[in-house]
mmCIF file of C-alpha atoms in Angstrom:
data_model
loop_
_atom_site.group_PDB
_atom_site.id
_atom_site.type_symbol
_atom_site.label_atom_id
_atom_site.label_comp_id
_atom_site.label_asym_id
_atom_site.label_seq_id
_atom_site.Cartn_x
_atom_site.Cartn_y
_atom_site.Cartn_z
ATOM 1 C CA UNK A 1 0.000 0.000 0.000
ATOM 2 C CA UNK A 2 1.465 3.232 -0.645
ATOM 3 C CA UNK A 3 2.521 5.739 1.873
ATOM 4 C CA UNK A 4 0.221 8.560 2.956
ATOM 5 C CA UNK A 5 3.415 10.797 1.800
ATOM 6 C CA UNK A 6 4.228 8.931 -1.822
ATOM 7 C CA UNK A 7 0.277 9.371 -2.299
ATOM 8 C CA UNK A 8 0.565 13.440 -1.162
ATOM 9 C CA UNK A 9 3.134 13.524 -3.833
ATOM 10 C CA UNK A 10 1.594 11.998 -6.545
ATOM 11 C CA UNK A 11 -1.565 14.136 -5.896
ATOM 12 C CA UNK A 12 1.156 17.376 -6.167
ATOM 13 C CA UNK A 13 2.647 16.051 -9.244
ATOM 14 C CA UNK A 14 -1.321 15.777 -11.162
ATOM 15 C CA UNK A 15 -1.996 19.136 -9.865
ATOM 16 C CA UNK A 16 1.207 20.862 -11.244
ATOM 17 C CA UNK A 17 0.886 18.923 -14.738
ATOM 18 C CA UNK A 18 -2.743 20.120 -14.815
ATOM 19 C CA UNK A 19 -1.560 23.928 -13.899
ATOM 20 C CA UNK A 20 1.040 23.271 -16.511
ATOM 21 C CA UNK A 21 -1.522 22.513 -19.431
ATOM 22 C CA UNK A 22 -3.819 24.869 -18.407
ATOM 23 C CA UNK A 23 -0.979 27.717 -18.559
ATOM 24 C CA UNK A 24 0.269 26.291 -22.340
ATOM 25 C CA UNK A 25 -3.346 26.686 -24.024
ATOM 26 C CA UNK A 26 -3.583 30.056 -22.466
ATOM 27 C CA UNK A 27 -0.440 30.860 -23.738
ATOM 28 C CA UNK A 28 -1.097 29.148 -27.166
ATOM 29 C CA UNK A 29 -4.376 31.466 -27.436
ATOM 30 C CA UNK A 30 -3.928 34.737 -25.567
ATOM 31 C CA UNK A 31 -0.174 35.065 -25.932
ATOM 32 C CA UNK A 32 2.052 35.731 -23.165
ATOM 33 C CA UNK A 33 1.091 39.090 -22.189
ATOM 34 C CA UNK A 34 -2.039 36.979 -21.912
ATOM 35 C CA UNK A 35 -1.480 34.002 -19.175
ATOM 36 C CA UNK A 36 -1.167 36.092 -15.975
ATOM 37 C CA UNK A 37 -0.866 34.513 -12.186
ATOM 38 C CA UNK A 38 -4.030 35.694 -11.384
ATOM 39 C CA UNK A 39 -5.798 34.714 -14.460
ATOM 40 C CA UNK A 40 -4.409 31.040 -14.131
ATOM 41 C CA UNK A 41 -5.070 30.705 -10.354
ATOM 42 C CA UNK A 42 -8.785 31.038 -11.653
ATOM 43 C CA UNK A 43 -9.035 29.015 -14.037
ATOM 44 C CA UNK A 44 -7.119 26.074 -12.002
ATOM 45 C CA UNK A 45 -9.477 26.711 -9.149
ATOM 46 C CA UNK A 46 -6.866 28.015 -6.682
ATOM 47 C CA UNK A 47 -5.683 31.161 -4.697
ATOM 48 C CA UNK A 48 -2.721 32.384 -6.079
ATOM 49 C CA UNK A 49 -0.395 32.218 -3.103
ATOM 50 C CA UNK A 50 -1.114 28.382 -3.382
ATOM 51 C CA UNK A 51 -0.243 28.300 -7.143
ATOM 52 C CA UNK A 52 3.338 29.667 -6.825
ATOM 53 C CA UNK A 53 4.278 27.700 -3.856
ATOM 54 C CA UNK A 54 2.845 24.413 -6.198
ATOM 55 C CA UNK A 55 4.891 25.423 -9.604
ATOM 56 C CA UNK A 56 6.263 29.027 -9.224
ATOM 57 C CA UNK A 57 5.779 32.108 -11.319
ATOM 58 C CA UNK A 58 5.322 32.244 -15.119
ATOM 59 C CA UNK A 59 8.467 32.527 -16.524
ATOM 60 C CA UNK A 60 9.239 29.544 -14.090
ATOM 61 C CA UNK A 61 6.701 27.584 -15.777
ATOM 62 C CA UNK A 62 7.638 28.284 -19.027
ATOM 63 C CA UNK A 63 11.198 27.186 -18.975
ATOM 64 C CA UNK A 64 9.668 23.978 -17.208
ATOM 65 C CA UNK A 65 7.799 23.717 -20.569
ATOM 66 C CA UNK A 66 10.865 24.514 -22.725
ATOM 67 C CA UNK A 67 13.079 21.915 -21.062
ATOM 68 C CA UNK A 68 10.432 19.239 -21.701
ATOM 69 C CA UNK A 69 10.284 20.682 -25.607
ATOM 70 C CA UNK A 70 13.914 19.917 -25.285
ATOM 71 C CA UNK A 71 13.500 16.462 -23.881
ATOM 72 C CA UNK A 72 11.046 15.334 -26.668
ATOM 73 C CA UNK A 73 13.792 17.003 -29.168
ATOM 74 C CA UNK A 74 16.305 14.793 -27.909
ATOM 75 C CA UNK A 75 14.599 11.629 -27.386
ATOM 76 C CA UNK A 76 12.576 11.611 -31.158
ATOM 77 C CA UNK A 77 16.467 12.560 -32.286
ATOM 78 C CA UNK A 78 17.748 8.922 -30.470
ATOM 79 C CA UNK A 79 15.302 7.238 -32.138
ATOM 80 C CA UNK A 80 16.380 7.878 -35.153
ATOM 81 C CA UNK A 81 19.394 5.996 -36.967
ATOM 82 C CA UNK A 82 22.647 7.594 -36.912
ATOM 83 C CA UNK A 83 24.709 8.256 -40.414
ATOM 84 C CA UNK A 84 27.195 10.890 -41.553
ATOM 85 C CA UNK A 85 27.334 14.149 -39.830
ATOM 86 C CA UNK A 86 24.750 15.640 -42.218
ATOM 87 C CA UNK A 87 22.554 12.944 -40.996
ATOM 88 C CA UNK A 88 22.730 13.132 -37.619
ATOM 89 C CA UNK A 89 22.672 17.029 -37.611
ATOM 90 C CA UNK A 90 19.067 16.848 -39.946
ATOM 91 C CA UNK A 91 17.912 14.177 -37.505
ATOM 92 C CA UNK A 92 18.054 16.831 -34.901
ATOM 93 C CA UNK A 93 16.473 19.323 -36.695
ATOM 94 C CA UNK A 94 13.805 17.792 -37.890
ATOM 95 C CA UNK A 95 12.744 16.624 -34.171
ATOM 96 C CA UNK A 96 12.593 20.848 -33.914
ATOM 97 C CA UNK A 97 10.830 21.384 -36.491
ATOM 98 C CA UNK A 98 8.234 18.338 -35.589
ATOM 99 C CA UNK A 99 8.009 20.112 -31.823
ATOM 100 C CA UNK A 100 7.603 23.385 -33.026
ATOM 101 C CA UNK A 101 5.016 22.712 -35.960
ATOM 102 C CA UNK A 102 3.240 20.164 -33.928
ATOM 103 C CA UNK A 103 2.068 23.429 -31.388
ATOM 104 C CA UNK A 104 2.705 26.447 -33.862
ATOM 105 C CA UNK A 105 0.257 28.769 -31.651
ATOM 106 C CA UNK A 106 1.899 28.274 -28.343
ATOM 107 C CA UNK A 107 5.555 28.641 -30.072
ATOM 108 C CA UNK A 108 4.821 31.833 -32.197
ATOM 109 C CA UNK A 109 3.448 33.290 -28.504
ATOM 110 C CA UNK A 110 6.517 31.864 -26.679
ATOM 111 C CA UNK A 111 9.542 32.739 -29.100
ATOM 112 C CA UNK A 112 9.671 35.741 -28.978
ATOM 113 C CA UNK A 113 10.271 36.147 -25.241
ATOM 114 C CA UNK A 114 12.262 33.316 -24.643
ATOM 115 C CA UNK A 115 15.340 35.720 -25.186
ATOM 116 C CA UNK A 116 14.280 39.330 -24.490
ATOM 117 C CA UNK A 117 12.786 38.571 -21.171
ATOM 118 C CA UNK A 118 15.077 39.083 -18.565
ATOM 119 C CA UNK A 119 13.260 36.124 -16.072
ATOM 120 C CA UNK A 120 13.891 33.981 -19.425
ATOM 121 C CA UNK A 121 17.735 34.690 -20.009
ATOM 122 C CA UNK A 122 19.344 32.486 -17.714
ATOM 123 C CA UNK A 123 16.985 29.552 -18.852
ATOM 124 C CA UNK A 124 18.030 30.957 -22.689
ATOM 125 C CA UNK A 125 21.680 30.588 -22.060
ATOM 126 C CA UNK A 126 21.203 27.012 -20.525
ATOM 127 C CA UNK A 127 19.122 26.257 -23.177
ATOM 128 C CA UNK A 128 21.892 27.069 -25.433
ATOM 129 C CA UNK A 129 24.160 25.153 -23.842
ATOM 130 C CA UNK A 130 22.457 22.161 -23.645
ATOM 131 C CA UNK A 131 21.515 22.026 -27.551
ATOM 132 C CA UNK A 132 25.887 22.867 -28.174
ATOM 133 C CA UNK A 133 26.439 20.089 -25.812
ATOM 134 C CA UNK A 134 23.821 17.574 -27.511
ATOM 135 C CA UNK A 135 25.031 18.527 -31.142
ATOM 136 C CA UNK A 136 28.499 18.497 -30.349
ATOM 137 C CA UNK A 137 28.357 15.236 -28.863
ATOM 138 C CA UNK A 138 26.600 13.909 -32.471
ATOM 139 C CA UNK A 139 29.534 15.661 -34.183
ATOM 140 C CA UNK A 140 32.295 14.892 -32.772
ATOM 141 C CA UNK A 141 31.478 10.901 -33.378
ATOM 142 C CA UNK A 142 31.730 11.919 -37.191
ATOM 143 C CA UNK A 143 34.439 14.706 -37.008
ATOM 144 C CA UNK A 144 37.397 12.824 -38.040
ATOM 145 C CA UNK A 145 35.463 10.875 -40.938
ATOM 146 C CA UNK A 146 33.657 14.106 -42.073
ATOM 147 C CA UNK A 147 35.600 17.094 -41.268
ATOM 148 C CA UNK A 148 38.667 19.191 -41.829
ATOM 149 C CA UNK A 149 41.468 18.165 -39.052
ATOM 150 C CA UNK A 150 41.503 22.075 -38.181
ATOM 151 C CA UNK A 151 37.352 23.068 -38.557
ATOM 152 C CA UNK A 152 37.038 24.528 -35.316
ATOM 153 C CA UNK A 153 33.225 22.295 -34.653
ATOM 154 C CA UNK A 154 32.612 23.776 -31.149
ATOM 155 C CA UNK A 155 32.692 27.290 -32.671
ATOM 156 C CA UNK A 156 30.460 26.073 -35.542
ATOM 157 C CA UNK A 157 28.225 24.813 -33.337
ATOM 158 C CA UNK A 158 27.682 27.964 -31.323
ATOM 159 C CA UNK A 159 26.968 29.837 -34.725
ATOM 160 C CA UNK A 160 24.624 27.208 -35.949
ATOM 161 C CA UNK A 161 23.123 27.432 -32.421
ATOM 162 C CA UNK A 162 22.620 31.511 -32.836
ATOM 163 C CA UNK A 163 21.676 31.516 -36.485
ATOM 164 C CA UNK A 164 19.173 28.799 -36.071
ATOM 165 C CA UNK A 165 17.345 31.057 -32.980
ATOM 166 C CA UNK A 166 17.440 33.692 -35.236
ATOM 167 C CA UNK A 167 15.528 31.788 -37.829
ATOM 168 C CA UNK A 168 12.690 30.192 -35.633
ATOM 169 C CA UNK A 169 12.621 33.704 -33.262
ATOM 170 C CA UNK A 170 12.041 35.532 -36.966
ATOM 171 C CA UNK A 171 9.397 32.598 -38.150
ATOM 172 C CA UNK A 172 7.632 33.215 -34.479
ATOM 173 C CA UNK A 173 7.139 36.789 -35.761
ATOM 174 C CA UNK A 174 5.862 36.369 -38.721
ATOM 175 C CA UNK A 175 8.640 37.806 -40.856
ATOM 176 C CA UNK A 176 9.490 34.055 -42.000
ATOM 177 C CA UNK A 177 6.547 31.949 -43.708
ATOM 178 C CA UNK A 178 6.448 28.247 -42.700
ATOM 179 C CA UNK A 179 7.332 27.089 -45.653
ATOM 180 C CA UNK A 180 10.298 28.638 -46.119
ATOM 181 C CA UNK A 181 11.588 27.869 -42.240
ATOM 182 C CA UNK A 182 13.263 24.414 -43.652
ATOM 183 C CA UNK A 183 15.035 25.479 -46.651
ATOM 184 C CA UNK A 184 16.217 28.913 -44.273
ATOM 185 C CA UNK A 185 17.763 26.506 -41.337
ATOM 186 C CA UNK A 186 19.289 23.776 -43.700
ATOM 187 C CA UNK A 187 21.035 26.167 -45.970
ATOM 188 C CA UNK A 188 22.314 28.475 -42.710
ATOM 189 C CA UNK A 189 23.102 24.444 -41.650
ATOM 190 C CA UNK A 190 24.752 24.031 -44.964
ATOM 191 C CA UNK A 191 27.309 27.266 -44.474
ATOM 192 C CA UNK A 192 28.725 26.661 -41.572
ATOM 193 C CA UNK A 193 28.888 23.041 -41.702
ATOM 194 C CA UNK A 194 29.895 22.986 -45.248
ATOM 195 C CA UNK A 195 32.736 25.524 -44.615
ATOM 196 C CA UNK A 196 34.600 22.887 -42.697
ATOM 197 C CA UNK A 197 33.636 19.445 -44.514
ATOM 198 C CA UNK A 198 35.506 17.027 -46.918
ATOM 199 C CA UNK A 199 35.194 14.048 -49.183
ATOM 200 C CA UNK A 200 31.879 12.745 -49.414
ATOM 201 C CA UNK A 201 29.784 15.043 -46.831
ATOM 202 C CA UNK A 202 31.586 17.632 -48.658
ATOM 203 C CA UNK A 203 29.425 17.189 -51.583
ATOM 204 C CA UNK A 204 26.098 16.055 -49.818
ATOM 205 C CA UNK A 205 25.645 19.042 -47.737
ATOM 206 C CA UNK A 206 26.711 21.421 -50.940
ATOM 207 C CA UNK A 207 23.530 19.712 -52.388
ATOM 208 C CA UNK A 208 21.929 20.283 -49.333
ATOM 209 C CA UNK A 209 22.227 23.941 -49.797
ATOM 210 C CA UNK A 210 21.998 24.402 -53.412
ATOM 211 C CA UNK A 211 18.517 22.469 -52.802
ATOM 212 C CA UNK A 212 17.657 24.789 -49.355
ATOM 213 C CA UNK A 213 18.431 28.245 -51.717
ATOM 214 C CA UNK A 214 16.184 27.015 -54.233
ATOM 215 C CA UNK A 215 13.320 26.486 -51.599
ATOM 216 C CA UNK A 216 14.270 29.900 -50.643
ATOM 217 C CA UNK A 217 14.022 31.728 -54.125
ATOM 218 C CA UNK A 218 10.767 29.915 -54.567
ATOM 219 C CA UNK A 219 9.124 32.031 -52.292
#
């Protein structure tokens, strides 16, 4: 039978996931200026004192969300085969773009404060890290087989890391269509990767971005 305590938990744990959907559909429809303390204590049923002592304050909720975003990312990435270096990068961003597209309203209401929110930096900057730390790991498995002995990856990784933010933050705007967010990411992925490549990935991922500026000039 289980413990008066474990139960007490599990009840906490149902209540904070149910606070936590609640707060991502508001978000998703009334934006983020939109989901306020108050509002959400309401609509959960609870004072608000008795909210932020369960999950904390907004912006504490949303990085909670955006490490869990992160978490799908990198589990749909492991469960998918490995390959060259243009592979396994792809792999990755395709789990991104299946996270983002899979919730577009909550992400074009969430992007653009994830960085210009000062409660939101320090999660930003870990954020960063974490993707530079999952990528690099990817990369370095290839980087003898598929890079230049001297490409500096860790610094490409970092750019790829800021250009690609730049991308989605633009697409959450509106000043990038979502059609064109693919062919914009693989042919930014396609510079800097392809700057430092050889032999065989050399070639694919010049394709790669011959093919992305195409999807580009489309538009």
């Amino acid at each position: 039978m289980a413990s008066q305590k474990s139960m007490a938990n599990l009840q906490k744990e149902q209540r904070v996931f149910h606070i936590r959907e609640i707060a991502h559909q508001t978000l998703a429809e009334a934006g983020y200026e939109g989901l306020t303390m108050r509002g959400l204590a309401e609509k959960c049923g609870m004072s608000v004192p008795t909210l932020y002592n369960l999950i904390g304050g907004k912006d504490e909720i949303l990085a909670q969300d955006a490490v869990e975003a992160f978490r799908r990312v990198v589990r749909a990435t492991e469960a998918k085969p490995g390959g060259d270096a243009i592979d396994r990068t792809l792999n990755l961003y395709e789990a991104m773009l299946d996270e983002i597209m899979a919730d577009e309203a909550y992400y074009q209401a969430f992007l653009p404060y994830s960085s210009s929110v000062a409660e939101l930096r320090s999660f930003h900057e870990r954020g960063a890290r974490l993707y530079q730390s999952f990528l690099g790991a990817i990369l370095s498995a290839r980087k003898s087989q598929d890079f230049d002995d001297c490409f500096k990856l860790d610094l490409a990784i970092a750019e790829l890391y800021d250009l690609s933010m730049a991308v989605i933050i633009k697409w959450s705007t509106g000043s990038v269509e979502s059609a064109q967010l693919r062919h914009r990411l693989y042919y930014g992925i396609s510079l800097i990767l392809g700057s430092g490549m050889k032999g065989g990935a050399k070639e694919k991922i010049t394709l790669l971005g011959q093919q992305a500026a195409e999807g580009i000039s489309q538009k």
